[in-house]
Amino acid sequence: LTEVVRGFNDGPRIAIELEPGILSSVGSLDDMRQLAIQIDRRPDLNTRVGFNCDVAHWTIAGIQPDNVVDPNVLSRIYHAHLSDTGKGHICDLIPGTVMSESMIRKWICFIQTAVKANGGNFGASLELEYSAQGEDVARAVSFLESIGVDFLG
């Protein structure tokens, strides 16, 4: 990571994505906590390296929005992927397909909290990795707008 950030003066921040499971080096909330501690010890990394909140991945890993209370992790969430998932991670699903509306709302509130913790310097995307159907995108946007997500604001 040092080599990557060294090439940029005020360049991009790096958001590491949790991949659920034992084969990943960052596969759990505890792994993120431990990595955040290591990043804090590195002046060359501590303002440049953080995490991506991939809602589907975090859900598969058993992480719920209410579990992420460590300010060192929360303040390092630089990006988010909003999608839904079933028991396995074959593809990202349209939000609201499996998760309840109230759980989607909890994740949205959590993402908004992370945005505030980062002073608004944040990126997010609606992830529909598997779907090539335009109507799936329209359904996803329609669902999210129906629960109050403002894509233009």
CSV table of C-alpha atoms in Angstrom, one decimal:
chain,number,residue,atom,x,y,z
A,1,LEU,CA,0.0,0.0,0.0
A,2,THR,CA,2.9,2.3,0.7
A,3,GLU,CA,4.1,2.0,-2.9
A,4,VAL,CA,0.6,2.8,-4.2
A,5,VAL,CA,0.0,5.9,-2.2
A,6,ARG,CA,3.5,7.2,-2.6
A,7,GLY,CA,2.8,7.9,-6.2
A,8,PHE,CA,0.1,10.4,-5.4
A,9,ASN,CA,0.5,13.7,-3.5
A,10,ASP,CA,-3.1,14.4,-2.7
A,11,GLY,CA,-4.4,11.6,-4.8
A,12,PRO,CA,-7.1,9.0,-4.3
A,13,ARG,CA,-7.9,7.3,-1.1
A,14,ILE,CA,-7.8,3.5,-1.2
A,15,ALA,CA,-10.9,1.7,0.0
A,16,ILE,CA,-10.2,-2.0,0.8
A,17,GLU,CA,-13.2,-4.3,0.3
A,18,LEU,CA,-14.1,-7.0,2.8
A,19,GLU,CA,-14.5,-10.4,1.0
A,20,PRO,CA,-16.3,-12.8,3.3
A,21,GLY,CA,-14.7,-16.1,4.2
A,22,ILE,CA,-11.5,-17.5,5.6
A,23,LEU,CA,-9.5,-17.2,2.4
A,24,SER,CA,-9.5,-13.4,2.4
A,25,SER,CA,-7.1,-11.3,4.3
A,26,VAL,CA,-9.9,-8.9,5.2
A,27,GLY,CA,-12.9,-11.2,5.7
A,28,SER,CA,-14.5,-10.0,9.0
A,29,LEU,CA,-15.2,-6.9,11.1
A,30,ASP,CA,-12.4,-8.0,13.4
A,31,ASP,CA,-10.0,-8.1,10.4
A,32,MET,CA,-11.0,-4.5,9.6
A,33,ARG,CA,-10.5,-3.4,13.2
A,34,GLN,CA,-7.0,-5.0,13.2
A,35,LEU,CA,-6.1,-3.4,9.9
A,36,ALA,CA,-7.4,0.0,11.0
A,37,ILE,CA,-5.0,-0.2,14.0
A,38,GLN,CA,-2.1,-1.0,11.7
A,39,ILE,CA,-3.0,1.8,9.3
A,40,ASP,CA,-3.2,4.3,12.2
A,41,ARG,CA,0.5,3.5,13.0
A,42,ARG,CA,1.6,4.5,9.5
A,43,PRO,CA,1.6,8.2,8.8
A,44,ASP,CA,2.0,7.5,5.1
A,45,LEU,CA,-1.2,5.5,5.1
A,46,ASN,CA,-3.4,6.8,7.9
A,47,THR,CA,-5.2,9.4,5.9
A,48,ARG,CA,-5.3,7.5,2.6
A,49,VAL,CA,-6.4,3.9,3.3
A,50,GLY,CA,-9.8,2.8,4.5
A,51,PHE,CA,-12.6,0.5,3.7
A,52,ASN,CA,-15.4,0.0,1.2
A,53,CYS,CA,-18.8,-0.9,2.8
A,54,ASP,CA,-20.1,-3.5,0.4
A,55,VAL,CA,-23.5,-4.2,2.0
A,56,ALA,CA,-23.9,-7.6,0.4
A,57,HIS,CA,-20.4,-8.7,1.5
A,58,TRP,CA,-20.8,-7.4,5.0
A,59,THR,CA,-24.2,-9.1,5.3
A,60,ILE,CA,-22.7,-12.4,4.2
A,61,ALA,CA,-19.9,-11.9,6.8
A,62,GLY,CA,-22.6,-11.5,9.5
A,63,ILE,CA,-22.0,-7.7,9.9
A,64,GLN,CA,-25.1,-5.6,10.6
A,65,PRO,CA,-25.1,-1.8,10.6
A,66,ASP,CA,-25.5,-1.7,14.4
A,67,ASN,CA,-22.3,-3.8,14.9
A,68,VAL,CA,-20.0,-1.2,13.4
A,69,VAL,CA,-19.5,1.1,16.4
A,70,ASP,CA,-15.7,1.3,16.4
A,71,PRO,CA,-14.9,4.9,15.4
A,72,ASN,CA,-11.6,3.9,13.9
A,73,VAL,CA,-13.5,1.6,11.4
A,74,LEU,CA,-16.4,4.0,10.8
A,75,SER,CA,-14.2,7.0,10.0
A,76,ARG,CA,-12.3,4.9,7.5
A,77,ILE,CA,-15.3,3.9,5.4
A,78,TYR,CA,-14.6,5.8,2.2
A,79,HIS,CA,-16.9,4.1,-0.3
A,80,ALA,CA,-20.1,2.0,-0.2
A,81,HIS,CA,-21.8,-0.5,-2.5
A,82,LEU,CA,-25.5,-0.8,-1.9
A,83,SER,CA,-27.1,-4.0,-3.1
A,84,ASP,CA,-28.9,-7.0,-1.7
A,85,THR,CA,-27.9,-10.7,-1.4
A,86,GLY,CA,-29.2,-14.1,-0.5
A,87,LYS,CA,-27.3,-16.8,1.5
A,88,GLY,CA,-24.5,-17.0,-1.0
A,89,HIS,CA,-22.8,-14.4,-3.1
A,90,ILE,CA,-23.5,-15.4,-6.6
A,91,CYS,CA,-24.5,-11.9,-7.6
A,92,ASP,CA,-25.7,-8.6,-6.2
A,93,LEU,CA,-29.4,-8.4,-6.1
A,94,ILE,CA,-31.8,-5.4,-6.4
A,95,PRO,CA,-32.1,-3.8,-3.0
A,96,GLY,CA,-35.3,-5.1,-1.3
A,97,THR,CA,-35.2,-8.5,-3.1
A,98,VAL,CA,-34.2,-10.5,0.1
A,99,MET,CA,-33.6,-7.8,2.8
A,100,SER,CA,-36.5,-6.1,4.3
A,101,GLU,CA,-37.2,-2.5,3.6
A,102,SER,CA,-36.3,-1.7,7.2
A,103,MET,CA,-32.9,-3.4,6.9
A,104,ILE,CA,-32.2,-1.5,3.7
A,105,ARG,CA,-33.1,1.7,5.5
A,106,LYS,CA,-30.7,0.8,8.3
A,107,TRP,CA,-27.9,0.3,5.8
A,108,ILE,CA,-28.7,3.6,4.2
A,109,CYS,CA,-28.6,5.4,7.6
A,110,PHE,CA,-25.3,3.6,8.3
A,111,ILE,CA,-23.9,4.8,5.0
A,112,GLN,CA,-25.1,8.4,5.7
A,113,THR,CA,-23.3,8.2,9.1
A,114,ALA,CA,-20.1,7.1,7.4
A,115,VAL,CA,-20.4,10.0,5.0
A,116,LYS,CA,-20.7,12.4,7.9
A,117,ALA,CA,-17.7,10.7,9.7
A,118,ASN,CA,-15.7,11.5,6.6
A,119,GLY,CA,-16.8,15.1,6.1
A,120,GLY,CA,-18.7,14.3,3.0
A,121,ASN,CA,-15.6,13.0,1.1
A,122,PHE,CA,-17.3,9.8,0.1
A,123,GLY,CA,-18.3,7.7,-2.9
A,124,ALA,CA,-21.1,5.2,-3.3
A,125,SER,CA,-22.6,3.1,-6.0
A,126,LEU,CA,-25.7,0.9,-6.6
A,127,GLU,CA,-24.2,-2.5,-7.4
A,128,LEU,CA,-26.0,-4.8,-9.8
A,129,GLU,CA,-22.9,-6.8,-10.9
A,130,TYR,CA,-24.7,-9.7,-12.5
A,131,SER,CA,-27.7,-8.0,-14.1
A,132,ALA,CA,-27.5,-6.8,-17.7
A,133,GLN,CA,-31.2,-5.9,-17.7
A,134,GLY,CA,-32.0,-2.2,-17.9
A,135,GLU,CA,-35.3,-2.9,-16.2
A,136,ASP,CA,-33.4,-4.3,-13.1
A,137,VAL,CA,-31.6,-0.9,-12.8
A,138,ALA,CA,-34.9,0.9,-13.1
A,139,ARG,CA,-36.5,-1.4,-10.5
A,140,ALA,CA,-33.6,-0.8,-8.1
A,141,VAL,CA,-33.7,3.0,-8.5
A,142,SER,CA,-37.5,3.0,-8.2
A,143,PHE,CA,-37.4,0.9,-4.9
A,144,LEU,CA,-34.7,3.1,-3.4
A,145,GLU,CA,-36.5,6.3,-4.4
A,146,SER,CA,-39.7,4.9,-2.8
A,147,ILE,CA,-38.0,4.6,0.5
A,148,GLY,CA,-36.5,8.1,0.3
A,149,VAL,CA,-33.1,7.8,-1.3
A,150,ASP,CA,-32.4,11.0,-3.3
A,151,PHE,CA,-30.0,10.2,-6.2
A,152,LEU,CA,-29.6,13.8,-7.2
A,153,GLY,CA,-29.3,15.5,-3.8
